[in-house]
mmCIF file of C-alpha atoms and ligand atoms in Angstrom:
data_model
loop_
_atom_site.group_PDB
_atom_site.id
_atom_site.type_symbol
_atom_site.label_atom_id
_atom_site.label_comp_id
_atom_site.label_asym_id
_atom_site.label_seq_id
_atom_site.Cartn_x
_atom_site.Cartn_y
_atom_site.Cartn_z
ATOM 1 C CA MET A 21 -0.106 -0.177 0.371
ATOM 2 C CA LEU A 22 1.678 3.406 -0.788
ATOM 3 C CA ASP A 23 1.748 6.592 1.186
ATOM 4 C CA LYS A 24 -0.719 9.063 0.011
ATOM 5 C CA PHE A 25 2.874 11.287 -0.391
ATOM 6 C CA GLU A 26 4.270 8.579 -2.500
ATOM 7 C CA ASN A 27 0.819 8.327 -4.847
ATOM 8 C CA ARG A 28 0.967 12.546 -5.169
ATOM 9 C CA ILE A 29 5.044 11.819 -6.321
ATOM 10 C CA LEU A 30 4.122 9.262 -8.816
ATOM 11 C CA ILE A 31 1.391 11.168 -10.654
ATOM 12 C CA ILE A 32 3.208 13.757 -10.568
ATOM 13 C CA THR A 33 6.526 12.034 -12.383
ATOM 14 C CA CYS A 34 4.308 10.325 -15.038
ATOM 15 C CA ILE A 35 2.637 14.468 -15.831
ATOM 16 C CA VAL A 36 5.919 15.470 -16.117
ATOM 17 C CA ILE A 37 6.723 12.730 -18.759
ATOM 18 C CA MET A 38 4.102 12.950 -20.543
ATOM 19 C CA ILE A 39 4.286 16.644 -20.884
ATOM 20 C CA PHE A 40 7.958 15.636 -22.023
ATOM 21 C CA ILE A 41 7.032 13.193 -24.683
ATOM 22 C CA PHE A 42 4.047 15.272 -25.889
ATOM 23 C CA SER A 43 6.144 18.297 -26.076
ATOM 24 C CA LEU A 44 9.008 15.917 -28.175
ATOM 25 C CA VAL A 45 5.940 14.965 -30.468
ATOM 26 C CA TYR A 46 4.606 19.010 -30.645
ATOM 27 C CA ALA A 47 8.013 20.222 -31.942
ATOM 28 C CA LYS A 48 8.603 16.882 -34.618
ATOM 29 C CA THR A 49 5.349 17.157 -36.196
ATOM 30 C CA VAL A 50 3.134 20.401 -35.867
ATOM 31 C CA ARG A 51 6.703 23.135 -35.268
ATOM 32 C CA LYS A 52 8.941 20.396 -38.080
ATOM 33 C CA ILE A 53 11.996 20.847 -36.236
ATOM 34 C CA ASP A 54 14.572 18.323 -36.500
ATOM 35 C CA LEU A 55 15.892 16.332 -33.693
ATOM 36 C CA PRO A 56 19.131 15.084 -34.224
ATOM 37 C CA GLU A 57 18.939 11.281 -34.513
ATOM 38 C CA CYS A 58 21.216 8.466 -34.563
ATOM 39 C CA VAL A 59 22.587 6.577 -37.497
ATOM 40 C CA PRO A 60 23.886 3.060 -37.746
ATOM 41 C CA TYR A 61 27.787 3.242 -36.952
ATOM 42 C CA SER A 62 30.330 2.806 -40.054
ATOM 43 C CA LYS A 63 33.791 3.455 -40.602
ATOM 44 C CA VAL A 64 33.177 5.715 -43.842
ATOM 45 C CA TYR A 65 31.807 8.752 -41.132
ATOM 46 C CA THR A 66 35.179 8.640 -39.306
ATOM 47 C CA HIS A 67 36.408 10.161 -42.056
ATOM 48 C CA PRO A 68 36.075 13.776 -41.995
ATOM 49 C CA LYS A 69 34.612 14.977 -45.674
ATOM 50 C CA ILE A 70 32.460 17.675 -47.189
ATOM 51 C CA THR A 71 30.307 16.178 -49.728
ATOM 52 C CA ARG A 72 28.162 18.559 -52.382
ATOM 53 C CA LEU A 73 24.853 17.206 -53.282
ATOM 54 C CA ASP A 74 22.954 19.821 -55.415
ATOM 55 C CA SER A 75 23.609 23.249 -55.195
ATOM 56 C CA THR A 76 22.486 24.209 -51.871
ATOM 57 C CA THR A 77 22.559 20.801 -49.827
ATOM 58 C CA PHE A 78 25.520 19.845 -47.701
ATOM 59 C CA GLN A 79 26.869 16.145 -46.292
ATOM 60 C CA VAL A 80 29.145 16.690 -43.598
ATOM 61 C CA PHE A 81 31.219 13.965 -41.470
ATOM 62 C CA ALA A 82 32.397 16.210 -38.549
ATOM 63 C CA VAL A 83 35.289 14.059 -36.752
ATOM 64 C CA ALA A 84 35.818 15.652 -33.026
ATOM 65 C CA GLN A 85 39.105 14.370 -31.536
ATOM 66 C CA MET A 86 41.467 16.167 -29.160
ATOM 67 C CA TRP A 87 41.580 19.019 -29.757
ATOM 68 C CA GLN A 88 40.064 20.059 -33.086
ATOM 69 C CA PHE A 89 37.079 19.534 -35.313
ATOM 70 C CA GLN A 90 38.064 18.346 -39.067
ATOM 71 C CA PRO A 91 36.927 19.635 -41.532
ATOM 72 C CA SER A 92 37.575 22.868 -39.414
ATOM 73 C CA GLN A 93 36.138 25.294 -41.743
ATOM 74 C CA ILE A 94 33.804 24.405 -43.836
ATOM 75 C CA TYR A 95 32.347 27.021 -46.826
ATOM 76 C CA ILE A 96 28.371 26.819 -47.808
ATOM 77 C CA PRO A 97 26.157 29.420 -50.038
ATOM 78 C CA ALA A 98 23.725 31.147 -48.307
ATOM 79 C CA GLY A 99 20.591 29.010 -47.907
ATOM 80 C CA SER A 100 22.425 26.218 -47.569
ATOM 81 C CA THR A 101 20.661 23.006 -45.823
ATOM 82 C CA VAL A 102 23.640 20.835 -44.305
ATOM 83 C CA ASP A 103 22.972 17.533 -42.908
ATOM 84 C CA PHE A 104 26.237 16.899 -39.980
ATOM 85 C CA TYR A 105 27.145 14.021 -39.108
ATOM 86 C CA VAL A 106 29.219 13.620 -36.315
ATOM 87 C CA THR A 107 31.384 11.022 -34.452
ATOM 88 C CA SER A 108 34.534 11.111 -32.148
ATOM 89 C CA LYS A 109 38.356 9.763 -32.298
ATOM 90 C CA ASP A 110 38.619 9.727 -28.764
ATOM 91 C CA VAL A 111 36.967 10.708 -26.169
ATOM 92 C CA VAL A 112 33.232 11.990 -25.155
ATOM 93 C CA HIS A 113 33.460 16.003 -27.296
ATOM 94 C CA GLY A 114 30.310 18.467 -27.649
ATOM 95 C CA PHE A 115 29.883 19.762 -30.831
ATOM 96 C CA TYR A 116 27.399 23.466 -30.311
ATOM 97 C CA ILE A 117 26.432 25.918 -33.402
ATOM 98 C CA GLU A 118 26.397 29.088 -32.164
ATOM 99 C CA GLU A 119 22.763 30.577 -33.601
ATOM 100 C CA LYS A 120 21.462 27.505 -34.639
ATOM 101 C CA ASN A 121 20.165 25.346 -31.904
ATOM 102 C CA VAL A 122 22.139 22.455 -32.627
ATOM 103 C CA ASN A 123 23.729 21.134 -29.242
ATOM 104 C CA MET A 124 24.787 17.257 -29.658
ATOM 105 C CA MET A 125 27.785 15.037 -28.531
ATOM 106 C CA ALA A 126 30.196 13.356 -30.598
ATOM 107 C CA VAL A 127 31.081 9.954 -29.220
ATOM 108 C CA TYR A 128 33.540 7.106 -30.261
ATOM 109 C CA GLY A 129 31.756 4.733 -32.111
ATOM 110 C CA GLY A 130 28.201 6.360 -32.612
ATOM 111 C CA ILE A 131 27.259 9.085 -35.182
ATOM 112 C CA ASN A 132 24.780 11.784 -34.118
ATOM 113 C CA LYS A 133 22.794 13.125 -37.361
ATOM 114 C CA THR A 134 21.337 16.838 -37.558
ATOM 115 C CA THR A 135 20.471 18.571 -40.266
ATOM 116 C CA VAL A 136 20.644 22.588 -40.253
ATOM 117 C CA LYS A 137 19.742 25.208 -42.867
ATOM 118 C CA PHE A 138 22.013 28.432 -43.181
ATOM 119 C CA ASP A 139 19.788 31.189 -44.902
ATOM 120 C CA LYS A 140 21.819 34.160 -43.486
ATOM 121 C CA PRO A 141 25.567 34.639 -44.695
ATOM 122 C CA GLY A 142 27.948 34.888 -41.565
ATOM 123 C CA VAL A 143 30.620 32.782 -39.866
ATOM 124 C CA TYR A 144 28.866 30.802 -36.809
ATOM 125 C CA LYS A 145 31.247 28.984 -34.972
ATOM 126 C CA ILE A 146 30.873 25.320 -33.503
ATOM 127 C CA THR A 147 32.362 24.971 -30.173
ATOM 128 C CA CYS A 148 33.348 21.978 -28.232
ATOM 129 C CA HIS A 149 30.827 21.856 -24.838
ATOM 130 C CA GLU A 150 31.757 19.350 -23.115
ATOM 131 C CA TYR A 151 35.175 19.201 -21.133
ATOM 132 C CA CYS A 152 37.670 16.808 -22.884
ATOM 133 C CA GLY A 153 40.823 17.829 -21.736
ATOM 134 C CA ALA A 154 43.964 20.274 -21.540
ATOM 135 C CA GLY A 155 43.027 21.774 -25.031
ATOM 136 C CA HIS A 156 39.179 21.943 -24.607
ATOM 137 C CA GLN A 157 38.799 25.625 -24.463
ATOM 138 C CA ASN A 158 40.614 25.552 -28.291
ATOM 139 C CA MET A 159 38.191 22.990 -29.625
ATOM 140 C CA GLN A 160 36.655 25.243 -32.177
ATOM 141 C CA ALA A 161 35.654 25.104 -36.229
ATOM 142 C CA GLU A 162 33.267 27.259 -38.380
ATOM 143 C CA VAL A 163 30.810 27.524 -40.718
ATOM 144 C CA ILE A 164 30.981 30.065 -43.520
ATOM 145 C CA VAL A 165 28.448 31.286 -45.077
ATOM 146 C CA ASN A 166 28.852 33.514 -48.023
ATOM 147 C CA PHE A 167 26.578 35.838 -49.908
ATOM 148 C CA ALA A 168 26.984 34.561 -53.445
ATOM 149 C CA ASP A 169 28.123 31.241 -54.727
ATOM 150 C CA GLN A 170 31.430 31.126 -55.977
ATOM 151 C CA ARG A 171 31.917 27.755 -56.981
HETATM 152 CU CU1 CUA B 18 36.243 18.787 -27.353
HETATM 153 CU CU2 CUA B 18 35.869 19.887 -24.758
#
């Protein structure tokens, strides 16, 4: 037999969990927010690469390691959509893109994916926000979004 107080805590916990699940479903369906996803592991993603699929669609294999991101500079034209596949060569790193609501982990043996649209020209810093050792504070990369397509 549960105590009245325990009962209340259980009910509140269930309500909070339902709010979380509802928020996720709402973000994904109504707001069309792209949630990060896990992709089945393949060695292919451990080689840093920028691939242009068409004039405004890119695929980036981003590899984090002590203490850098590769590729460290990603040049794209404004209006581009980029699929980021993020992994780590060693410890757990963070993958945060300023102004873009991207906050992921780079994990050895795992591939996290997210899609980001860059409409406004500018330089968007990618930062490691997960303490990963002595050089953590230097771990940065950039997405450079140009006005016009120069390629
Ligand atoms: Cu990588 Cu902090």
